[in-house]
Coordinates of C-alpha atoms in Angstrom, one line a residue:
X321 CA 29.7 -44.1 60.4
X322 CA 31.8 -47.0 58.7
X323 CA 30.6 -47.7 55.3
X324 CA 29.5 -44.1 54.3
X325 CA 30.4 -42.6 51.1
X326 CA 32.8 -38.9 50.9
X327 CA 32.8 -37.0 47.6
X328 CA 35.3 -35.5 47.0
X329 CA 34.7 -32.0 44.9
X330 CA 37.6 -31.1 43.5
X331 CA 36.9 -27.6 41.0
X332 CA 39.8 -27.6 38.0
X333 CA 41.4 -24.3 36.4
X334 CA 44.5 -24.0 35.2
X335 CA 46.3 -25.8 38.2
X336 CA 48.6 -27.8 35.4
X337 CA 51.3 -27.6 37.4
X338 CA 49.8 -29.0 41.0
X339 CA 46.6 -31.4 40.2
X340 CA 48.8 -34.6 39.7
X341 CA 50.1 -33.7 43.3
X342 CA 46.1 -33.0 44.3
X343 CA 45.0 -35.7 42.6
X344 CA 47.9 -38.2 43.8
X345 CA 46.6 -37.0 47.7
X346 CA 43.1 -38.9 46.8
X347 CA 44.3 -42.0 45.3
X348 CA 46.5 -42.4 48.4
X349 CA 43.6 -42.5 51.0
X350 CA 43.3 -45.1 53.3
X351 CA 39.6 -45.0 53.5
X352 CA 37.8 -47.1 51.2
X353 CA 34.3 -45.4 50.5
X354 CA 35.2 -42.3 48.0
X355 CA 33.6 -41.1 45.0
X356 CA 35.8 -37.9 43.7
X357 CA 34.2 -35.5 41.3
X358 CA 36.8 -33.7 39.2
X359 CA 34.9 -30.2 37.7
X360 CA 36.7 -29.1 34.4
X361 CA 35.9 -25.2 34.5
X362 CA 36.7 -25.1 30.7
X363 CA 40.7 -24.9 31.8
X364 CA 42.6 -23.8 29.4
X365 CA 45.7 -25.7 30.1
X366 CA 46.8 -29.9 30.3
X367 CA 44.9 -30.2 33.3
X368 CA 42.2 -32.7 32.9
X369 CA 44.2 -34.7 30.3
X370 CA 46.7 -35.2 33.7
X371 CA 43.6 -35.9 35.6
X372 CA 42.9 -38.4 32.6
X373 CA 46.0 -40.2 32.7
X374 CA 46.3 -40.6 36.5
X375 CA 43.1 -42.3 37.0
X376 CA 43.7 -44.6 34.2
X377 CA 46.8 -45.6 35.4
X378 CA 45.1 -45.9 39.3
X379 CA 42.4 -48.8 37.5
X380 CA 45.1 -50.6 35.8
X381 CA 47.1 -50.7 38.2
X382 CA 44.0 -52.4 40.9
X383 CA 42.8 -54.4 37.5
X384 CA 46.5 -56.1 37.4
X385 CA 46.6 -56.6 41.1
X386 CA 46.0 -59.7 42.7
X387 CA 44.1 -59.3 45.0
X388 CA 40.7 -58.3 42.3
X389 CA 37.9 -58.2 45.2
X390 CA 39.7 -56.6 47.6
X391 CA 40.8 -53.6 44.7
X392 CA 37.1 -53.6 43.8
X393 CA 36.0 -52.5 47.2
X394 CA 37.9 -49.5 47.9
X395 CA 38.2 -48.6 44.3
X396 CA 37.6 -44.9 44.2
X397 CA 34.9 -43.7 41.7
X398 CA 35.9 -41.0 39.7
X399 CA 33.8 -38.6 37.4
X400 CA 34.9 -36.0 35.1
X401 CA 32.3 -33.4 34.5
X402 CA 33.2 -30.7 32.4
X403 CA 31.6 -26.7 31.9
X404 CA 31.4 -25.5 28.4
X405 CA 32.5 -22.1 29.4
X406 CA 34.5 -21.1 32.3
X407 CA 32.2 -20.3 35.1
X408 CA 34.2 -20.0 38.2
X409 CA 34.5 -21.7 41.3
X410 CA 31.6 -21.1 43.1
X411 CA 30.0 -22.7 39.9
X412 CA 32.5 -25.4 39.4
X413 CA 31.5 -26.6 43.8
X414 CA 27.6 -26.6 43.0
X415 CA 28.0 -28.3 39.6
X416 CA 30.1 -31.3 42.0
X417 CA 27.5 -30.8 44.5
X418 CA 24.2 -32.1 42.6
X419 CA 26.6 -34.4 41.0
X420 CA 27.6 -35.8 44.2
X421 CA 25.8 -39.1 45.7
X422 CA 27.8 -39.7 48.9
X423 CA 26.8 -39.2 52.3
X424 CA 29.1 -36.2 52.9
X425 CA 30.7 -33.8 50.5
X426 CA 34.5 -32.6 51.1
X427 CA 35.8 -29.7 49.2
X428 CA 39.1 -29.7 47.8
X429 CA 41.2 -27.2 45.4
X430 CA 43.4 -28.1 42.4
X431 CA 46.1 -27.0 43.8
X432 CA 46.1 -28.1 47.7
X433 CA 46.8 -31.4 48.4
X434 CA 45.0 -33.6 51.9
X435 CA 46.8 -36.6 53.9
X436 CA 46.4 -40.2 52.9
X437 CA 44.4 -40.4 56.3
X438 CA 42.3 -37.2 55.6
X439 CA 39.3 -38.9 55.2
X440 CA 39.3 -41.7 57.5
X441 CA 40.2 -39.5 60.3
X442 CA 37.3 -37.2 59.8
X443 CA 34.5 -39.8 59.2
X444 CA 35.7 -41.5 62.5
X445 CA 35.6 -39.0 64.9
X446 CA 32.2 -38.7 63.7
X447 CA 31.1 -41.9 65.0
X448 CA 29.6 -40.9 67.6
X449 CA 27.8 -38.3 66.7
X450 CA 25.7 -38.9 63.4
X451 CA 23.6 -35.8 64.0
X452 CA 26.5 -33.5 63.2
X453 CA 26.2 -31.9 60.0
X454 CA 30.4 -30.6 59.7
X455 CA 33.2 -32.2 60.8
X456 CA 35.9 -30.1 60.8
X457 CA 40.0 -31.0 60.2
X458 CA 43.1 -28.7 60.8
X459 CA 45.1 -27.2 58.1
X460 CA 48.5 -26.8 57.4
X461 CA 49.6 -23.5 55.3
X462 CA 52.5 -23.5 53.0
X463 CA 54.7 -21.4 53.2
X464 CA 53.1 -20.2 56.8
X465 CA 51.8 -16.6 56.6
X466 CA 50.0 -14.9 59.4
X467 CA 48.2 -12.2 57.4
X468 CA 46.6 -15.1 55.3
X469 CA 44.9 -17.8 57.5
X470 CA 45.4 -19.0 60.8
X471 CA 45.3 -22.5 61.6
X472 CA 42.4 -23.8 64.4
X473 CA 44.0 -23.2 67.4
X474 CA 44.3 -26.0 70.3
X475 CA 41.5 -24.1 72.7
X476 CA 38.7 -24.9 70.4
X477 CA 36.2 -27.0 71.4
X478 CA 36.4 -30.9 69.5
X479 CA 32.0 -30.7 69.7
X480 CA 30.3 -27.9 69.2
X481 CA 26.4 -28.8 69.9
X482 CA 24.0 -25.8 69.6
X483 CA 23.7 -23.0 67.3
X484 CA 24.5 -20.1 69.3
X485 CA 27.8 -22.2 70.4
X486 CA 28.8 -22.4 67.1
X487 CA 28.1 -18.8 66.1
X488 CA 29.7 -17.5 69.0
X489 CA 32.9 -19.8 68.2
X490 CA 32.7 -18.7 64.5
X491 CA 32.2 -14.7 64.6
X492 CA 34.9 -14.5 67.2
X493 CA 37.2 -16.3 63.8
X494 CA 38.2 -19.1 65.4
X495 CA 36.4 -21.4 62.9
X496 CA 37.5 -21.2 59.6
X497 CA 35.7 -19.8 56.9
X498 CA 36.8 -22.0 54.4
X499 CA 34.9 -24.6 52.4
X500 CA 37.8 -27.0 52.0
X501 CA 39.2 -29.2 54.4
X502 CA 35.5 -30.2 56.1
X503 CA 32.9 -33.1 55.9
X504 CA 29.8 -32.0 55.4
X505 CA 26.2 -33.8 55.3
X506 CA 25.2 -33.6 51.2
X507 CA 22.0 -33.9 53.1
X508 CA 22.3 -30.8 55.2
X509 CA 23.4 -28.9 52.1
X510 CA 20.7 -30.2 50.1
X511 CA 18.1 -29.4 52.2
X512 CA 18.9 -26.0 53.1
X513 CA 20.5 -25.0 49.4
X514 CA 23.8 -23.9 50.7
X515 CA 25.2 -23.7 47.6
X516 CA 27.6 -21.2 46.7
X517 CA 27.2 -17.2 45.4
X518 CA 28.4 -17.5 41.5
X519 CA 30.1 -14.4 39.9
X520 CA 32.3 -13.6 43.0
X521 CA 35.4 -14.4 44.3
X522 CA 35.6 -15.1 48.1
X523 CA 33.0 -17.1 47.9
X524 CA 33.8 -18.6 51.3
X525 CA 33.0 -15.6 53.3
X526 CA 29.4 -15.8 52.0
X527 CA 28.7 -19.1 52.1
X528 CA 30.1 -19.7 55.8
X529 CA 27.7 -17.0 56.6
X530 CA 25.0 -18.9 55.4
X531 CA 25.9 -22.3 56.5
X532 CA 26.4 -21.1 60.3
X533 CA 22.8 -20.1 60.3
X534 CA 21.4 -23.6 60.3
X535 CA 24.9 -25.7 61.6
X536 CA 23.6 -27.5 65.3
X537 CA 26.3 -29.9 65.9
X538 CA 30.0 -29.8 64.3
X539 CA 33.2 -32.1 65.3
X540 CA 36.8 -30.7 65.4
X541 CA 39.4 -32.8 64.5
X542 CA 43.0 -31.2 65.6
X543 CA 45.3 -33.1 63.3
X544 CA 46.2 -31.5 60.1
X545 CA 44.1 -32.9 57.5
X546 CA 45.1 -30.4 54.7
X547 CA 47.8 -28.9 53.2
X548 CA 47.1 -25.4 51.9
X549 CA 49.4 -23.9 49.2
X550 CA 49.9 -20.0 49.2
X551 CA 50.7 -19.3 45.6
X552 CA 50.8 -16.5 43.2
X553 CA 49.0 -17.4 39.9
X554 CA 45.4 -18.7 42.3
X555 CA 42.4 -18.1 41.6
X556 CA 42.5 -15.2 44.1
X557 CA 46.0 -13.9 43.4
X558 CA 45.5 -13.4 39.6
X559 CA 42.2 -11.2 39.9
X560 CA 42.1 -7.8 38.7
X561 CA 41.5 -5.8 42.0
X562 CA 38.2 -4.0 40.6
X563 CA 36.7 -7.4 40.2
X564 CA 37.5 -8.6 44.2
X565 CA 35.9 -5.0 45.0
X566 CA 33.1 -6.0 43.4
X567 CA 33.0 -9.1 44.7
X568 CA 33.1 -8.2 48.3
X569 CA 30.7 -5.1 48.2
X570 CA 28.3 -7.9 46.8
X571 CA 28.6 -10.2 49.5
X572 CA 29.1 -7.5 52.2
X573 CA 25.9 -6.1 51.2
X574 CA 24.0 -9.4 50.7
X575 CA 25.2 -10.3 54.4
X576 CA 24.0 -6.4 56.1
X577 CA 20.3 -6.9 53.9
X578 CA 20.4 -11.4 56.0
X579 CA 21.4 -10.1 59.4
X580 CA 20.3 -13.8 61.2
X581 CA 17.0 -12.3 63.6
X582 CA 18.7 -11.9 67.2
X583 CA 22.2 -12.0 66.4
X584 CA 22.3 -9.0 64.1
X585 CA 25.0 -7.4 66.5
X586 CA 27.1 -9.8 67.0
X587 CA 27.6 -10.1 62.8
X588 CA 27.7 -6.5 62.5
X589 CA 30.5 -6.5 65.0
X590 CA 32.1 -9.7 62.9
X591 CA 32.3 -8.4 59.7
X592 CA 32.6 -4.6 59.8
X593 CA 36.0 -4.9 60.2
X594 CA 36.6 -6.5 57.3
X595 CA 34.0 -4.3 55.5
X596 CA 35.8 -1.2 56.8
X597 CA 39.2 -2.5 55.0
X598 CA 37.0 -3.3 51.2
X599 CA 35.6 0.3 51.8
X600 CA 38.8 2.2 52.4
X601 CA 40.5 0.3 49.4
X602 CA 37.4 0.4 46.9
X603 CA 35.4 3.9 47.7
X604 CA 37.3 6.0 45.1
X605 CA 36.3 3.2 42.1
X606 CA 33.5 1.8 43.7
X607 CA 31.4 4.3 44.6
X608 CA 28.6 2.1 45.8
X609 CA 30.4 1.3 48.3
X610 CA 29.9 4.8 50.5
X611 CA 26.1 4.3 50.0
X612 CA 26.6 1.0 51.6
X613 CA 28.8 2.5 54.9
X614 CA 26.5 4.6 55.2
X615 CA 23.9 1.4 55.6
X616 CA 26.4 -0.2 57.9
X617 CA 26.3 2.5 60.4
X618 CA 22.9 3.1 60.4
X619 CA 22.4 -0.6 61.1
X620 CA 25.4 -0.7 63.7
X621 CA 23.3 2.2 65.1
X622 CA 20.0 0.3 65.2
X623 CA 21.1 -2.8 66.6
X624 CA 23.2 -1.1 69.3
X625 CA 26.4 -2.7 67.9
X626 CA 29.3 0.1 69.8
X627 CA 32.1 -1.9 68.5
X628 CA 31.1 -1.7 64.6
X629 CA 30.1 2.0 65.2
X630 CA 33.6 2.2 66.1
X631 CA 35.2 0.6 63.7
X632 CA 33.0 2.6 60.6
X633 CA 34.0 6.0 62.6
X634 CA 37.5 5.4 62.7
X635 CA 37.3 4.0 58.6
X636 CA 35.9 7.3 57.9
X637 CA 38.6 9.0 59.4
X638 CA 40.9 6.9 58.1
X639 CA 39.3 7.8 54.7
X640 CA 41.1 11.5 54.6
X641 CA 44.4 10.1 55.6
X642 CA 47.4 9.1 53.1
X643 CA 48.0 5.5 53.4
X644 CA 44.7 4.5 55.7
X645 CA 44.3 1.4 54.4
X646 CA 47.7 0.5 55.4
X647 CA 47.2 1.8 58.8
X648 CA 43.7 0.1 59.2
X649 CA 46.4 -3.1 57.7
X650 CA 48.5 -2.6 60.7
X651 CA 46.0 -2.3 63.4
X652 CA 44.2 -5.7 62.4
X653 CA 47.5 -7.6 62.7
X654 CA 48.7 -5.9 65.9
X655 CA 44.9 -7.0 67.2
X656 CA 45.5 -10.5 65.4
X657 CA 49.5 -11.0 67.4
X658 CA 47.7 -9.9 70.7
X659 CA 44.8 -12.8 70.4
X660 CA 47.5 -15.0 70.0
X661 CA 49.8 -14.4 72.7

């Protein structure tokens, strides 16, 4: 896999404060082949004119250096392309993706940062295997918060080669569902137009669903590769609660109507959980929502799924309790510890 290109996607919105740090993270990687596409989504702040200054300072500095040919070779390509209006990031990821010309794509956000051996690491444990379409790194959170994200866990296989590996591996949470921090074949995405659901936040959880439906072969790199930032002020933190309702009735109901043929229990039992949780803390403003559990149990029914039948029963009970989304809260992180222990 020497000699292949990465581009690196890296979606810019009011992240004044952290992209020099993001940005600094590229320009230190040790692997030579990188083209990094920077999406301005219309920020409103100094970001891109940061993003401006740093990369003319990286080309002066490699024009001034002696050593001309050997800066000309691992010079990292950088393009600024730039949304009239702000679109979101879901938008601001496809917009870098049919920008892209490398071999592999690699999401990054404004305001994470990646090791100056991120992307050498992950290309070579690829070597040997040219047919995977994901390679997978581990993931550092900052500060460290168990209700957030967990990082991969030392059990996990390093190859994954077979679909139903990989889904089993993947609904039982113990691959991310991130976009970030993961090489993946431009090709693959191409091909099968994994691009990502505009107008929502969360975006992930959809298109992981997506993606795992035509992944064969993945590679899991333990080391940490990526250091995610828990911040107030994100993307995520910042948005009005009615609008992440939305958000995740839209893909929860887009997932229930693309159950994958054969594995429909096996999601059900993946994502009612989480469905159960949106429905208990959206019903009384969203009122979709109950015409949805209602299509969740009927499917759970259907399918023979017992464990998301459970789950939607005790949500409806739940439902007439004070404080049921806090105890539905509780019970997911007690079931969380125990898988850990």
């Amino acid at each position: 896999m020497s000699g292949v290109v990465v581009s690196i996607i890296i979606p810019v919105y009011q992240v004044s404060e952290y992209i020099e740090r993001c940005l600094l993270s590229v320009v230190k990687q040790d692997y030579p082949h990188i083209e990094c596409i920077i999406v301005d989504d219309a920020t409103k702040d100094d970001s891109i004119g940061k993003c401006e200054r740093l990369i003319t300072k990286y080309n002066d500095t490699l024009n001034h250096n002696d050593n001309h040919n050997d800066n000309e070779k691992r010079r990292i390509s950088f393009k600024i392309i730039r949304h009239e209006v702000n679109r979101g990031l879901s938008a601001a990821r496809n917009t870098g993706i049919c920008e892209a010309t490398g071999d592999f794509l690699f999401f990054l956000d404004g305001d994470d940062e990646i090791t100056s051996d991120c992307i050498s690491k992950l290309v070579a444990i690829g070597k040997n295997t040219p047919d995977a379409e994901m390679i997978i790194g581990n993931f550092k959170c900052i500060p460290r918060n168990e209700h957030h994200v967990i990082e991969i866990d030392g059990s996990l296989p390093e190859i994954m080669d077979s679909n139903e590996t990989i889904a089993t591996y993947y609904f039982s949470r113990r691959i991310p569902v991130t976009a970030w921090n993961k090489l993946v074949k431009r090709s693959f995405v191409i091909v099968n137009g994994l691009f990502f659901k505009e107008g929502v936040v969360y975006e992930d959880i959809h298109w992981s669903f997506f993606v795992v439906k035509h992944l064969t072969k993945i590679r899991v790199l333990k080391d940490v590769t990526y250091l995610y930032y828990i911040r107030s002020g994100s993307i995520i933190s910042d948005t009005a609660d009615a609008t992440v309702g939305k958000s995740y009735y839209e893909i929860y109901n887009e997932i229930l109507h693309k159950l994958t043929k054969g594995r429909e229990r096996q999601e059900l039992a993946c994502y009612t959980e989480s469905f159960c949780y949106r429905y208990l803390r959206h019903k009384a403003t969203i009122h979709e929502y109950k015409d949805l559990y209602a299509e969740y149990r009927q499917r759970s029914k259907t399918f023979g799924c017992k464990s998301a039948s459970m789950k939607l029963r005790l949500a409806y009970f739940l439902g007439y309790v004070p404080f049921g989304v806090k105890a539905l809260e509780t019970l997911k992180f007690i079931k969380k510890s125990m898988t850990r222990i």
